[in-house]
Short mmCIF file of C-alpha atoms in Angstrom, two decimals:
data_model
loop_
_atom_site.label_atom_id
_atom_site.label_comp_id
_atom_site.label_asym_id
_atom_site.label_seq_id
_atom_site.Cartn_x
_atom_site.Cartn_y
_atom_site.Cartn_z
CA UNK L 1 108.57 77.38 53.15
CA UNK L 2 106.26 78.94 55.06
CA UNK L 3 102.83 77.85 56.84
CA UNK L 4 99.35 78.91 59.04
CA UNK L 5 98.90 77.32 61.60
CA UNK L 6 95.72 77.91 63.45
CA UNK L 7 93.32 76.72 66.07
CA UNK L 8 89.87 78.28 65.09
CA UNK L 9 87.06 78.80 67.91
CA UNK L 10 83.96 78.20 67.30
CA UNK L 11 82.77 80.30 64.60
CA UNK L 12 85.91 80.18 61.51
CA UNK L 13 86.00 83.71 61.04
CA UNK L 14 87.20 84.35 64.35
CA UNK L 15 90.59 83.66 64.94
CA UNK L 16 92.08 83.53 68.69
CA UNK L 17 95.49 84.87 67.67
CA UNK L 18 97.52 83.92 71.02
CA UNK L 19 96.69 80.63 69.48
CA UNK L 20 97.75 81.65 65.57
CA UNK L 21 101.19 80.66 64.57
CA UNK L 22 103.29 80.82 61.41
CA UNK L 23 105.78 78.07 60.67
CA UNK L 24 109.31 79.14 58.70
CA UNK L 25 111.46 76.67 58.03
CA UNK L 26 110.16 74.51 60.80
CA UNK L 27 110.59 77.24 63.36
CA UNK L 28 107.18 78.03 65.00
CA UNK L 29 106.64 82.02 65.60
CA UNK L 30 103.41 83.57 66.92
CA UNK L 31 101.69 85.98 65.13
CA UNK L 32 103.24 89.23 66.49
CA UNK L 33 106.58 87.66 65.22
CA UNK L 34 105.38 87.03 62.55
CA UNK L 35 103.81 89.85 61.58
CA UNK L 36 106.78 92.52 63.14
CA UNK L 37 109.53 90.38 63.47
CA UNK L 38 110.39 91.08 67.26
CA UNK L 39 111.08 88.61 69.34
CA UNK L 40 111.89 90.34 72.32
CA UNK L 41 112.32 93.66 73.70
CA UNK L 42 113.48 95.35 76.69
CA UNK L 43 115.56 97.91 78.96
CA UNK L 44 118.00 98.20 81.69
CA UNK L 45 120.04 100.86 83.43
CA UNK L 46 121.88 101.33 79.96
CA UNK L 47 119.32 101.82 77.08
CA UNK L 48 116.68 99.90 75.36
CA UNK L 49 116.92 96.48 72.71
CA UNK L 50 115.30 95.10 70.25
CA UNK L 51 115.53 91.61 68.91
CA UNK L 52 114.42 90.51 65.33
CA UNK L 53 113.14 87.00 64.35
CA UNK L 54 116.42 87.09 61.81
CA UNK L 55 119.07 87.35 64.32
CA UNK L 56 119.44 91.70 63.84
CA UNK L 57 119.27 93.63 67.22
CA UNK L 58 118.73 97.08 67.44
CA UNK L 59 120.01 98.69 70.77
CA UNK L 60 119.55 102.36 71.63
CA UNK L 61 120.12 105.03 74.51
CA UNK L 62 121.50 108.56 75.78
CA UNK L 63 124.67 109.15 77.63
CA UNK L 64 125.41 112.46 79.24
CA UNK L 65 128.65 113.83 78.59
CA UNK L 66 130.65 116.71 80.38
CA UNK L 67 133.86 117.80 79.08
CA UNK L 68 136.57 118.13 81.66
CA UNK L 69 137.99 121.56 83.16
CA UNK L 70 141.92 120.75 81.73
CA UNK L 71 142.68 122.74 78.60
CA UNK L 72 144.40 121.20 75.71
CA UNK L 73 146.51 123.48 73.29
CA UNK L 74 146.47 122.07 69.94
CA UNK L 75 146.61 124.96 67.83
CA UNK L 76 143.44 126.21 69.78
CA UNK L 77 142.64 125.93 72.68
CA UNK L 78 139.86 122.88 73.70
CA UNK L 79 138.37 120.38 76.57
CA UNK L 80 137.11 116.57 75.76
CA UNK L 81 135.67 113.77 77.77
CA UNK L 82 136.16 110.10 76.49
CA UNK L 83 133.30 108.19 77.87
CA UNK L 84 132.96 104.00 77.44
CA UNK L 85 129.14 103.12 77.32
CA UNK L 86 127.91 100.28 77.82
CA UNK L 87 124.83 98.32 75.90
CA UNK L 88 121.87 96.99 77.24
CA UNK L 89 123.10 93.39 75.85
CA UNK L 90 125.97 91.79 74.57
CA UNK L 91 125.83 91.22 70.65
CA UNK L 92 126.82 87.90 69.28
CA UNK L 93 129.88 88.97 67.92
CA UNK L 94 131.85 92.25 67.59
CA UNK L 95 130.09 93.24 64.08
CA UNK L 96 128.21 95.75 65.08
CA UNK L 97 127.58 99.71 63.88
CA UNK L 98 127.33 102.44 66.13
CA UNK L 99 126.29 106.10 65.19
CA UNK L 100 125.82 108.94 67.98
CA UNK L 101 124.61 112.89 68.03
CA UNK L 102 123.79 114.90 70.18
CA UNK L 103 120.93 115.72 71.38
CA UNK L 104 119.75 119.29 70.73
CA UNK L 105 122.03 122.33 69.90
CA UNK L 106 125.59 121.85 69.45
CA UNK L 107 126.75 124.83 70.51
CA UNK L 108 130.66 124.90 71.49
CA UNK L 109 130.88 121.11 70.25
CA UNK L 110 133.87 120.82 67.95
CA UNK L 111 134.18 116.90 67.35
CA UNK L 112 131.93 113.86 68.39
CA UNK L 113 133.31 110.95 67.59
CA UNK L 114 132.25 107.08 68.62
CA UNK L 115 135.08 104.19 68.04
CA UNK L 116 134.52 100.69 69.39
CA UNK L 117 137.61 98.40 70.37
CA UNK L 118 136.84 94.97 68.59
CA UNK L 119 137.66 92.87 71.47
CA UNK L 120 134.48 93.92 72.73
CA UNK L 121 130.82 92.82 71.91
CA UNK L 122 129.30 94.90 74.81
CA UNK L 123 130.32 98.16 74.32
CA UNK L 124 131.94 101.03 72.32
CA UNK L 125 133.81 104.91 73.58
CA UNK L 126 132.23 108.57 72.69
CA UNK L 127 134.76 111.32 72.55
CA UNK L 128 133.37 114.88 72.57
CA UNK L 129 135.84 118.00 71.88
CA UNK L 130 134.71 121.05 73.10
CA UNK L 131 135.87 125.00 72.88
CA UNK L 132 134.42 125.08 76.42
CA UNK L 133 135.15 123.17 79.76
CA UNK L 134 132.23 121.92 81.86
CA UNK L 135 130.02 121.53 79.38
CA UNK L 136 127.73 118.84 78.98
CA UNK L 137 125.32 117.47 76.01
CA UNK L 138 123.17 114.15 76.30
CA UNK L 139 124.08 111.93 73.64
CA UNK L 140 121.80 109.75 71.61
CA UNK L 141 123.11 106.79 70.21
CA UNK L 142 122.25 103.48 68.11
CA UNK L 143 124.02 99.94 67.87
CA UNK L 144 122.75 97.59 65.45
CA UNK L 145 124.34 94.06 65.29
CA UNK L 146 123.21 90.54 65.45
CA UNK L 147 121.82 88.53 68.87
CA UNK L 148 121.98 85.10 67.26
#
């Protein structure tokens, strides 16, 4: 069930919304929450969050990436870096999806690929294969999972 609740000022069609709140299930949200779900939001040194009123939180960022200068011979020649990044915030559990590109052309980029160990709730690894050594592409990547 869900409720108003409102202190009106003065005149009744004027509404002071820092004082405007909606009530859900006896929880008592103010209007922006209401109205776009966030709760919080933020940054640190390793990408940006999002929380939602239902427990979902978005995190985002970009790693840069260089692969290394050892060759590998597979069946053709190739370089890689294997990177762990690190989110913003820990997620309530180890749940959470992860998807990665990279940002502008991929030239020379063979394989990108993300994996996440589940012990962990705070992070997740991008590998990058390359046909070229030193090379380096910023990657942009997105976690969602829950906060709560």
């Amino acid at each position: 069930m869900m409720k108003v609740l409102s202190n009106l000022m003065g005149n009744e069609s004027k509404i002071k919304y820092t004082e405007v709140a909606v009530q859900r299930d006896g929880t008592n949200l103010n209007i922006k929450e209401y109205v776009d779900g966030v709760v919080e939001s933020g940054s640190n040194t390793n990408g940006y969050y999002v929380k939602y009123v239902d427990g979902t939180m978005i995190q985002y960022g970009l790693v840069s990436v260089t692969t290394s200068t050892n060759a590998y011979n597979t069946g053709f020649t190739h370089y890689g870096i294997e990177t762990s990044v690190n989110l913003p915030l820990s997620f309530n559990d180890n749940n959470f999806v992860v998807t990665a590109n990279c940002n502008g052309p991929i030239a020379y980029v063979t394989i990108l690929n993300v994996n996440k160990d589940t012990s962990y709730n705070d992070r997740f690894n991008i590998r990058m294969i390359s046909s070229q050594s030193n090379y380096t592409r910023d990657i942009l990547w997105q976690a969602i999972g829950k906060w709560k």
